[in-house]
PDB file of C-alpha atoms in Angstrom:
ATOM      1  CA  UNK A  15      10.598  15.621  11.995  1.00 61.00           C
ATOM      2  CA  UNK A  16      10.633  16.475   8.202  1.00 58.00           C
ATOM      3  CA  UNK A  17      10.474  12.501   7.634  1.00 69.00           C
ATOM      4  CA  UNK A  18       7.297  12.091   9.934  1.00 63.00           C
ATOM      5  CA  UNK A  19       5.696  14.939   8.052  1.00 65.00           C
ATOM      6  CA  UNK A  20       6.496  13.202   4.498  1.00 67.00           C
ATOM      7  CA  UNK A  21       5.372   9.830   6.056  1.00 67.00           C
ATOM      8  CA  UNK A  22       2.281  11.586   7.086  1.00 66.00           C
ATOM      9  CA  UNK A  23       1.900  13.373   3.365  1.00 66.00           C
ATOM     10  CA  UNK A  24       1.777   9.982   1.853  1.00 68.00           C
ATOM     11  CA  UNK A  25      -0.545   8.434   3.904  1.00 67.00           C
ATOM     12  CA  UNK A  26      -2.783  11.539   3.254  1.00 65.00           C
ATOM     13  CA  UNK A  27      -2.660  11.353  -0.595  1.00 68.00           C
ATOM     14  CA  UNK A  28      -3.188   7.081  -0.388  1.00 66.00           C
ATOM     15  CA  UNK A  29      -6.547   7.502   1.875  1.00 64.00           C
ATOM     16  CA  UNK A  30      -7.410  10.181  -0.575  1.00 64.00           C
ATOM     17  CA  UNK A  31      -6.944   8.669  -3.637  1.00 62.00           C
ATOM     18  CA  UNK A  32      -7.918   5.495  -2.627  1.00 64.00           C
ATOM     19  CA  UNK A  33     -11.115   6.747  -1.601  1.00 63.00           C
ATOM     20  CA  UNK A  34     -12.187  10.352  -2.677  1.00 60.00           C
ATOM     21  CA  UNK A  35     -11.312   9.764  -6.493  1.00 60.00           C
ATOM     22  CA  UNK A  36     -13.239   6.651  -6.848  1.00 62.00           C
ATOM     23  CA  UNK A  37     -16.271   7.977  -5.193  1.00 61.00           C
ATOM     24  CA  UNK A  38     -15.774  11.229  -7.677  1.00 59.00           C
ATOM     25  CA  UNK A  39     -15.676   9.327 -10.574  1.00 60.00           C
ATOM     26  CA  UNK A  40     -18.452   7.727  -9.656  1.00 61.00           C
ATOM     27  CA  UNK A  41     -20.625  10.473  -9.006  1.00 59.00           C
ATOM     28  CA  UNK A  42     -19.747  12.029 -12.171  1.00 57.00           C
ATOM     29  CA  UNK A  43     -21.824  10.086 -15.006  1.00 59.00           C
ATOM     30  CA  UNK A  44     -24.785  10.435 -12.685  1.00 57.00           C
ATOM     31  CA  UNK A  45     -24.182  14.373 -12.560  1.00 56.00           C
ATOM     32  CA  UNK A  46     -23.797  14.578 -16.120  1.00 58.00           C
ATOM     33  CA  UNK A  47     -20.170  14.504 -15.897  1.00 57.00           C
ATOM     34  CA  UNK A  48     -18.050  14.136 -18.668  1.00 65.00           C
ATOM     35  CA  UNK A  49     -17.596  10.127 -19.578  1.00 68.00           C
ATOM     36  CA  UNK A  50     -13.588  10.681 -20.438  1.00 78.00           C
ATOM     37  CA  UNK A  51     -12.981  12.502 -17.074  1.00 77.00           C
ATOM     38  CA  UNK A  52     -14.236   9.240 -15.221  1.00 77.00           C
ATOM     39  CA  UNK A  53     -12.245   7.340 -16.901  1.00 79.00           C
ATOM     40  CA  UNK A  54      -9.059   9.374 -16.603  1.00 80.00           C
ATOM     41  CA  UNK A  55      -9.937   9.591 -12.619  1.00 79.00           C
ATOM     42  CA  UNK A  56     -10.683   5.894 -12.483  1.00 79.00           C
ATOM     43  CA  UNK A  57      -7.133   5.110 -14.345  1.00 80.00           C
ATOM     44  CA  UNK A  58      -5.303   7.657 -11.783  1.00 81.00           C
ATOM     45  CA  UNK A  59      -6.619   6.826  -8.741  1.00 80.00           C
ATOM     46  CA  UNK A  60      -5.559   2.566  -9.626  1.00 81.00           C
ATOM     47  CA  UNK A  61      -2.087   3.269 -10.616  1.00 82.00           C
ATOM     48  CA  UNK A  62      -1.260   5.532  -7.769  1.00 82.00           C
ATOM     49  CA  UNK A  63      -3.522   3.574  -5.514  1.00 82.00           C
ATOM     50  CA  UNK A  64      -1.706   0.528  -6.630  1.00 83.00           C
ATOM     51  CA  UNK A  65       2.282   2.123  -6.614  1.00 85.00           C
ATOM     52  CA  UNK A  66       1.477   3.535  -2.935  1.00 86.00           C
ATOM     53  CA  UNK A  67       0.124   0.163  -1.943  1.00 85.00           C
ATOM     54  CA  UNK A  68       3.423  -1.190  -3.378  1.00 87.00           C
ATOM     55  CA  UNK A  69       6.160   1.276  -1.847  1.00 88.00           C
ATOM     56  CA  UNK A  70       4.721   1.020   1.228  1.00 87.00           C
ATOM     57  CA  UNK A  71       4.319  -2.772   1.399  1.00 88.00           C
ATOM     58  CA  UNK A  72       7.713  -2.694   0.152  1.00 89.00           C
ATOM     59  CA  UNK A  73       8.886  -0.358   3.396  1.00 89.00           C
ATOM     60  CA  UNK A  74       7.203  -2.355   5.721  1.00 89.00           C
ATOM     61  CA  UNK A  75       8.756  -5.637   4.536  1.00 91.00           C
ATOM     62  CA  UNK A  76      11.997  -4.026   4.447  1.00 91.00           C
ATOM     63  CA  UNK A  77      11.899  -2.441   8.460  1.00 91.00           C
ATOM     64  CA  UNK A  78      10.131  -6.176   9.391  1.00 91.00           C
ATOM     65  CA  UNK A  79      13.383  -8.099   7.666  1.00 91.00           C
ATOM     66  CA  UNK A  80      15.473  -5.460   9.367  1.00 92.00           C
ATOM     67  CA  UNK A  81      13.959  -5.470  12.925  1.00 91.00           C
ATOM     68  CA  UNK A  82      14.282  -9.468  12.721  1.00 91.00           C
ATOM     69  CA  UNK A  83      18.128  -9.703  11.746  1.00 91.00           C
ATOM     70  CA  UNK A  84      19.091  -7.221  14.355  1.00 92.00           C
ATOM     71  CA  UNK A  85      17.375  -9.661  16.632  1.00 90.00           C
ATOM     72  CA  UNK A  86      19.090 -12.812  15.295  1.00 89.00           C
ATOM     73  CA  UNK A  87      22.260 -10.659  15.532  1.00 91.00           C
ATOM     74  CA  UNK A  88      22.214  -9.482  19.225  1.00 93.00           C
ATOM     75  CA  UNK A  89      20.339 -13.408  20.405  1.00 90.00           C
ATOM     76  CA  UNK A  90      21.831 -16.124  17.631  1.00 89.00           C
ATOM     77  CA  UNK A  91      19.553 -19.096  19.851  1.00 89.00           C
ATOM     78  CA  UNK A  92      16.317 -16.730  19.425  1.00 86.00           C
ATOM     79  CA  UNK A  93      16.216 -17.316  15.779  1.00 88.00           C
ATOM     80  CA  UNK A  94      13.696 -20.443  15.770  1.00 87.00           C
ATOM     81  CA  UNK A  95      11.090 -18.210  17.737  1.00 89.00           C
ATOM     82  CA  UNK A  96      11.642 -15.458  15.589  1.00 88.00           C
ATOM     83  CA  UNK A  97      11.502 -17.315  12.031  1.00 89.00           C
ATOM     84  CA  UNK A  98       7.675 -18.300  11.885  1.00 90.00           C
ATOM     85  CA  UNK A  99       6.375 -15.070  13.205  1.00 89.00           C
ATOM     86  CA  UNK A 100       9.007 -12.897  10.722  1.00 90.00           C
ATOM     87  CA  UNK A 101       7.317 -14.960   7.797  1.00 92.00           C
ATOM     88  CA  UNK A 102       3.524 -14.397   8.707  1.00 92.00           C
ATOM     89  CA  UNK A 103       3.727 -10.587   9.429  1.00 90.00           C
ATOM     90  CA  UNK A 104       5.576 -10.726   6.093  1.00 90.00           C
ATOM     91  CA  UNK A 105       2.359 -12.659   3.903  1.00 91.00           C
ATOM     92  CA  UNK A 106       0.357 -10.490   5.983  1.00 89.00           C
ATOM     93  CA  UNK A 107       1.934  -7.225   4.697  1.00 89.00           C
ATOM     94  CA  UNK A 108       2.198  -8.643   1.033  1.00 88.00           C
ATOM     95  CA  UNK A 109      -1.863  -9.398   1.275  1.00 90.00           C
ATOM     96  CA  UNK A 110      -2.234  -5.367   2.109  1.00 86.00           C
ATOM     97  CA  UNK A 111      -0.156  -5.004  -1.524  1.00 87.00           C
ATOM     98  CA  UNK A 112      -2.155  -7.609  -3.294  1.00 89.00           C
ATOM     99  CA  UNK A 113      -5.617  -6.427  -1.744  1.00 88.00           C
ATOM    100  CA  UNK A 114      -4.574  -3.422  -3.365  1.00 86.00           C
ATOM    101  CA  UNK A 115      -4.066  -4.894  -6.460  1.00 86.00           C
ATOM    102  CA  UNK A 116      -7.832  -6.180  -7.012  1.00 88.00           C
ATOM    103  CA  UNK A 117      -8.847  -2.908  -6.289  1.00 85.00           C
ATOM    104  CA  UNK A 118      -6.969  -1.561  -8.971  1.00 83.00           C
ATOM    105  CA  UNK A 119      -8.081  -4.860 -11.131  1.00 85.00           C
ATOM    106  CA  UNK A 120     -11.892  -3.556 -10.533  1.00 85.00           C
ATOM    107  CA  UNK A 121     -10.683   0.128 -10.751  1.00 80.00           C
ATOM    108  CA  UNK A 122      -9.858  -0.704 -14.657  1.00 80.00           C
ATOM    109  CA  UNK A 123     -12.378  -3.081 -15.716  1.00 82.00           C
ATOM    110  CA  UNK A 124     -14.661   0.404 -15.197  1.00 78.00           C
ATOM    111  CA  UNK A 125     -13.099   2.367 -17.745  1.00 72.00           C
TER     112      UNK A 125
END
């Protein structure tokens, strides 16, 4: 219970600083916001945009490799079938990590 509430905690705090920070400091120069503040928000929201993106791409990896050796372990002759899907969900998670990372990449060349 207390681990789907955490799990739940951190996906609330990625959508919102993936998405409510950026659009802040963006709104802020046009309200007459303070310049530094933008940047500050701009810097925060890429590096814990960026370090979500990578802890959770990380977990997901980690219960995909997991999930796929218990396999091999219980069915040793299933391994072939299992090998070439295991390997594209994994590319497919890292791409989630490295879309991440261009966001961040644009997030900085604003400040």
């Amino acid at each position: 219970m207390l681990r789907k509430i955490g799990m739940g905690f951190v996906s609330m705090m990625a959508i919102f600083l993936g998405t409510v920070l950026p659009a802040l400091a963006e709104a802020a120069p046009a309200a007459g916001g303070d310049a530094s503040s933008v940047k500050i928000a701009l810097s925060l929201a890429a590096g814990f945009g960026l370090s979500i993106a990578a802890f959770g791409g990380a977990l997901g990896q980690a219960r995909a490799v997991v999930a796929a050796m218990e396999g091999i372990a219980r069915n040793p002759g299933a391994r072939a079938q299992m090998f070439i899907p295991l390997i594209i969900g994994l590319a497919l998670i890292e791409s989630l990590v490295l879309y991440m990372f261009v966001v961040a990449l644009i997030l900085q060349a604003k400040v």
